[in-house]
Coordinates of C-alpha atoms in Angstrom, one line a residue:
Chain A
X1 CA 0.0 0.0 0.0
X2 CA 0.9 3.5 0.0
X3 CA 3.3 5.1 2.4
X4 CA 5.4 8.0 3.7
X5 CA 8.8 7.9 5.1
X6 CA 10.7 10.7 7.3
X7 CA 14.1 8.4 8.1
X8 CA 14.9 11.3 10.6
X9 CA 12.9 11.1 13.6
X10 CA 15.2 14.4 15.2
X11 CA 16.8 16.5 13.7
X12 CA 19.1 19.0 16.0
X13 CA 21.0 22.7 14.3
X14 CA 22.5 25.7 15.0
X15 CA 20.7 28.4 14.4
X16 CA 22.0 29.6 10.9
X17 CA 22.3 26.6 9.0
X18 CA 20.5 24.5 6.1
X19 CA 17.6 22.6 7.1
X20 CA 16.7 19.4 4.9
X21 CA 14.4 17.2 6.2
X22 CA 13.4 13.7 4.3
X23 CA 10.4 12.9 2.7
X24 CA 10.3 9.6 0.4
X25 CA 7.0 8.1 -0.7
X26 CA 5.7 4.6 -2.1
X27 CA 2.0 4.9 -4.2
X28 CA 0.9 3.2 -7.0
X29 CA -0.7 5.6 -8.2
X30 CA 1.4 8.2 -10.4
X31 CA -0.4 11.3 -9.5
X32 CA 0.6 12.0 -6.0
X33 CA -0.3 14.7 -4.0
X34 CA 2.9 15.7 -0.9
X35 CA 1.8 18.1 1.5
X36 CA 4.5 19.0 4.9
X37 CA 2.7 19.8 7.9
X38 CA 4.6 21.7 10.7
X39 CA 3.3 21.3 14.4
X40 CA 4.5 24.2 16.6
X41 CA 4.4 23.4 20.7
X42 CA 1.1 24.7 22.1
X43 CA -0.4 25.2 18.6
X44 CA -2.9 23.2 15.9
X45 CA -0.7 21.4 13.4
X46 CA -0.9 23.7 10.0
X47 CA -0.2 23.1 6.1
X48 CA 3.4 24.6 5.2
X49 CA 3.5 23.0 1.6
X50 CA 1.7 20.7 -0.8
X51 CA 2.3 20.3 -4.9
X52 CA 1.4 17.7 -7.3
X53 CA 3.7 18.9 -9.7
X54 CA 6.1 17.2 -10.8
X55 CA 10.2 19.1 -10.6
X56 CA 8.7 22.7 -9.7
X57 CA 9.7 23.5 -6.8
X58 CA 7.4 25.2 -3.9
X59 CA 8.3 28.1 -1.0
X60 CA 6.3 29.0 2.2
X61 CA 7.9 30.9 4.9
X62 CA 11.3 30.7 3.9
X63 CA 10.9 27.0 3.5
X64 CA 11.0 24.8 -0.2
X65 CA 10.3 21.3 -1.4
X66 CA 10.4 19.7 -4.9
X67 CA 8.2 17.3 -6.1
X68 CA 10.8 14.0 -7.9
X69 CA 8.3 11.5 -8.8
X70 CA 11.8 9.9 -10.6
X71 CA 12.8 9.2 -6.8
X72 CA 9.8 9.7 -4.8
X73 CA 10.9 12.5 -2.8
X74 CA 9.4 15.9 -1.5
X75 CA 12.3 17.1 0.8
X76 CA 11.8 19.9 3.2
X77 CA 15.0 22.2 2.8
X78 CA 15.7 25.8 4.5
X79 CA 18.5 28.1 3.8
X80 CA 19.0 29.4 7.5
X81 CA 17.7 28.0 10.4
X82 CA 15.7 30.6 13.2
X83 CA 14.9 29.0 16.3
X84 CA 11.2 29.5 15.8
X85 CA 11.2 26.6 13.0
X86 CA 11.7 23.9 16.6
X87 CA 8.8 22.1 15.4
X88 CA 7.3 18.7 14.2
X89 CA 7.0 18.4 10.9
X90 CA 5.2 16.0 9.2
X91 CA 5.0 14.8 5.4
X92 CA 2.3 13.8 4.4
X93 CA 0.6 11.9 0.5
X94 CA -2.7 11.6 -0.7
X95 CA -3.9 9.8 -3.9
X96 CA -4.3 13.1 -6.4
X97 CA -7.3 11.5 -8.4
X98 CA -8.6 9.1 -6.0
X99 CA -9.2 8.4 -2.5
X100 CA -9.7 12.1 -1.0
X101 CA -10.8 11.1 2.2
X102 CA -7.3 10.8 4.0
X103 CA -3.8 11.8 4.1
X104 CA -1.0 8.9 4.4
X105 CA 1.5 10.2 7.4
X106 CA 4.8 10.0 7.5
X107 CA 5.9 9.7 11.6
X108 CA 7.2 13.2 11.7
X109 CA 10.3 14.6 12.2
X110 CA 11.2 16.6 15.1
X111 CA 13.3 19.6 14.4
X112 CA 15.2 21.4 17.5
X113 CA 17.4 24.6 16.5
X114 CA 19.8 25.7 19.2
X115 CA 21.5 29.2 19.6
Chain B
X1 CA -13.3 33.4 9.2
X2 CA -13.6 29.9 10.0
X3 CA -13.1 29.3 13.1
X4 CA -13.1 25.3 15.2
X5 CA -13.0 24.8 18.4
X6 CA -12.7 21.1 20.4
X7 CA -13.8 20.4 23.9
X8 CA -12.8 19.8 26.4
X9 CA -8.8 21.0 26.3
X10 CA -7.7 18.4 28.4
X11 CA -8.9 15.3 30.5
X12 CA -8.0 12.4 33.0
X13 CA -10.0 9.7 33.2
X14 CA -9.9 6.2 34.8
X15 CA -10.1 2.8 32.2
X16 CA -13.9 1.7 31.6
X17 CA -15.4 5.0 32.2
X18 CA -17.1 6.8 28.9
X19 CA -15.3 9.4 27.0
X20 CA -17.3 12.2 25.2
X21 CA -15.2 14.6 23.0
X22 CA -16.6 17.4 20.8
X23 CA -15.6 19.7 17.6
X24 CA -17.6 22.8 16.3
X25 CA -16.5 24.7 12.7
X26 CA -18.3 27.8 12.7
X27 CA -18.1 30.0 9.3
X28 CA -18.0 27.1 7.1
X29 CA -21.0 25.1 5.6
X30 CA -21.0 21.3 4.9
X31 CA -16.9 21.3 6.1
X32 CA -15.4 17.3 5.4
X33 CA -14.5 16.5 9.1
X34 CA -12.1 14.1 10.8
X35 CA -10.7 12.6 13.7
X36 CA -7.3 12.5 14.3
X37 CA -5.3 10.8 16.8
X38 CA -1.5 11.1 18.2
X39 CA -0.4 8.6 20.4
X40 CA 2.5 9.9 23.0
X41 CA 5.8 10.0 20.3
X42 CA 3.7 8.5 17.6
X43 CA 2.4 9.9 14.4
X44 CA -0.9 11.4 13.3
X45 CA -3.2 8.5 12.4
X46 CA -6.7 9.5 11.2
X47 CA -9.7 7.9 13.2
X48 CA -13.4 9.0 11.0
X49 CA -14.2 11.4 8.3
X50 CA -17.5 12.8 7.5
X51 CA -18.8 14.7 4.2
X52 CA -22.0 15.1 5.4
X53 CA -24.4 15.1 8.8
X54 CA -25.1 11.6 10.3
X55 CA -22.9 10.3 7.6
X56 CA -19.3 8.8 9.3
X57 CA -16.9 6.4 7.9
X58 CA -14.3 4.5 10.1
X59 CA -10.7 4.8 9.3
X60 CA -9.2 2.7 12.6
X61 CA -11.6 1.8 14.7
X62 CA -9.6 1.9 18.0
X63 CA -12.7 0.9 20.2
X64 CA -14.2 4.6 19.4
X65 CA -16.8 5.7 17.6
X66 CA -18.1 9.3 16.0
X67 CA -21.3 10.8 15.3
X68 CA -21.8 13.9 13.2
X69 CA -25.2 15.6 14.4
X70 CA -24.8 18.7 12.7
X71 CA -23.7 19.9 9.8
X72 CA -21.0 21.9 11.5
X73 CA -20.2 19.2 15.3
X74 CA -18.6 16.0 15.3
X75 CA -18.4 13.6 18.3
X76 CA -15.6 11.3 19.0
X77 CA -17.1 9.1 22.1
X78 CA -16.9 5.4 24.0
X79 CA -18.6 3.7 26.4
X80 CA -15.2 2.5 27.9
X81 CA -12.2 3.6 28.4
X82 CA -8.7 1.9 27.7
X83 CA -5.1 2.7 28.9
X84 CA -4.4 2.2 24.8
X85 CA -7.3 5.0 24.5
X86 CA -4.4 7.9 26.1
X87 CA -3.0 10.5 23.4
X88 CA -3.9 13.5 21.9
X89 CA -6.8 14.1 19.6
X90 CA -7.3 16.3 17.2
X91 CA -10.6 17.5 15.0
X92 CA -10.1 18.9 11.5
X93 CA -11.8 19.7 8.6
X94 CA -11.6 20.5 5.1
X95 CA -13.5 22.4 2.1
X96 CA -15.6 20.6 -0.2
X97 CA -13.0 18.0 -2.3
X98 CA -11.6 16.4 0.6
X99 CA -7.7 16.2 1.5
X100 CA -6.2 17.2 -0.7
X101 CA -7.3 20.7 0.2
X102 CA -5.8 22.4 3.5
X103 CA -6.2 20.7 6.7
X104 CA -7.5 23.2 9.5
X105 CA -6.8 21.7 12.5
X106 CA -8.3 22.6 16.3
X107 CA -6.4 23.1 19.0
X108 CA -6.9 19.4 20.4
X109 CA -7.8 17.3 23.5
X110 CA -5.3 15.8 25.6
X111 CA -6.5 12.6 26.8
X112 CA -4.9 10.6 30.3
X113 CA -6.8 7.1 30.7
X114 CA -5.4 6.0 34.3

């Protein structure tokens, strides 16, 4: 069946660097829809990014993925890390042009930025 | 604006007793709903969804059940409690077309089974 992996369950930077976080996918079905989620402490998770389209890349907020279908991958990648971006963040596929009913979840990948 | 609030924030409650949790979206007509749940250091894993009142469809059963009995509240509820039952739960919804539009997501209800 479809699935979602984040192989980093922690990720821990100095404020300043790159963030990349992982996102690979399995689906049958070749129009796949990848959407990160971002969890802040105390708040309601909340959509960062999403695209269906295949090698064009998307930006929210400072952050960017790019859709490979060739590899599967929607990568989460920052140029700086702040220490606001300590968060969970979670990738996440649905089926493009079928089952709309739910989101296959990666297990999230917790991201701590130190001083 | 849209706006959804769950009930209650937070509770403890002792295995075998009933569990009652609620969700209201306000500003937004015929909203999909769903269930969520997180279990302590596990991932999101989606409970029910509903497109439409007194319609719900079971995702993971879990032992819970929801009821949707209006078009804008959705009930998560038991008649008994499990230790398994502990976690955090969260209510969403979505426009008209399902998941693959933006997830709004409440604020959540943390739940202690003791």
């Amino acid at each position: 069946g479809d699935s979602v992996t984040q192989k980093e369950g922690l990720v821990t930077l100095t404020e300043g660097l790159p963030v990349m976080l992982n996102c690979t996918y399995q689906t049958i079905y070749s129009n796949a829809f990848l959407f990160w989620y971002v969890h802040y402490l105390n708040e309601s998770p909340r959509l960062l990014l999403k695209s269906s389209t295949d090698n064009k890349r998307t930006e929210h907020q400072g952050f960017h993925a790019t859709l490979h279908k060739s590899s599967s991958s929607f990568h989460l990648q920052k140029s700086s890390a702040q220490l606001s971006d300590s968060a969970l963040y979670y990738c996440a596929l649905s089926d493009r042009f079928g089952d709309n009913s739910k989101l296959i979840w990666g297990l999230g990948t917790s991201l701590v930025v130190n001083p | 604006a849209q706006t959804i609030h769950q009930w209650p924030v937070a509770e403890i409650k002792a295995v075998g007793s009933p569990l009652s949790l609620g969700c209201t979206i306000k500003g937004k007509s015929s909203p999909n709903l769903y269930w969520y749940w997180q279990a302590t250091g596990g991932t999101l894993q989606q409970l029910f969804y509903s497109i439409t009142v007194g319609q719900v469809e079971s995702v993971v059963q879990l032992n819970l059940s929801a009821s949707r009995p209006k078009d804008d509240q959705f009930i998560l509820s038991t008649e008994k409690l499990l230790l398994s039952h502990s976690g955090f739960y969260l209510c969403a919804w979505t426009r008209t077309g399902g998941v693959q539009n933006t997830l709004y997501f409440g604020a959540g209800t943390r739940l202690s089974v003791l």
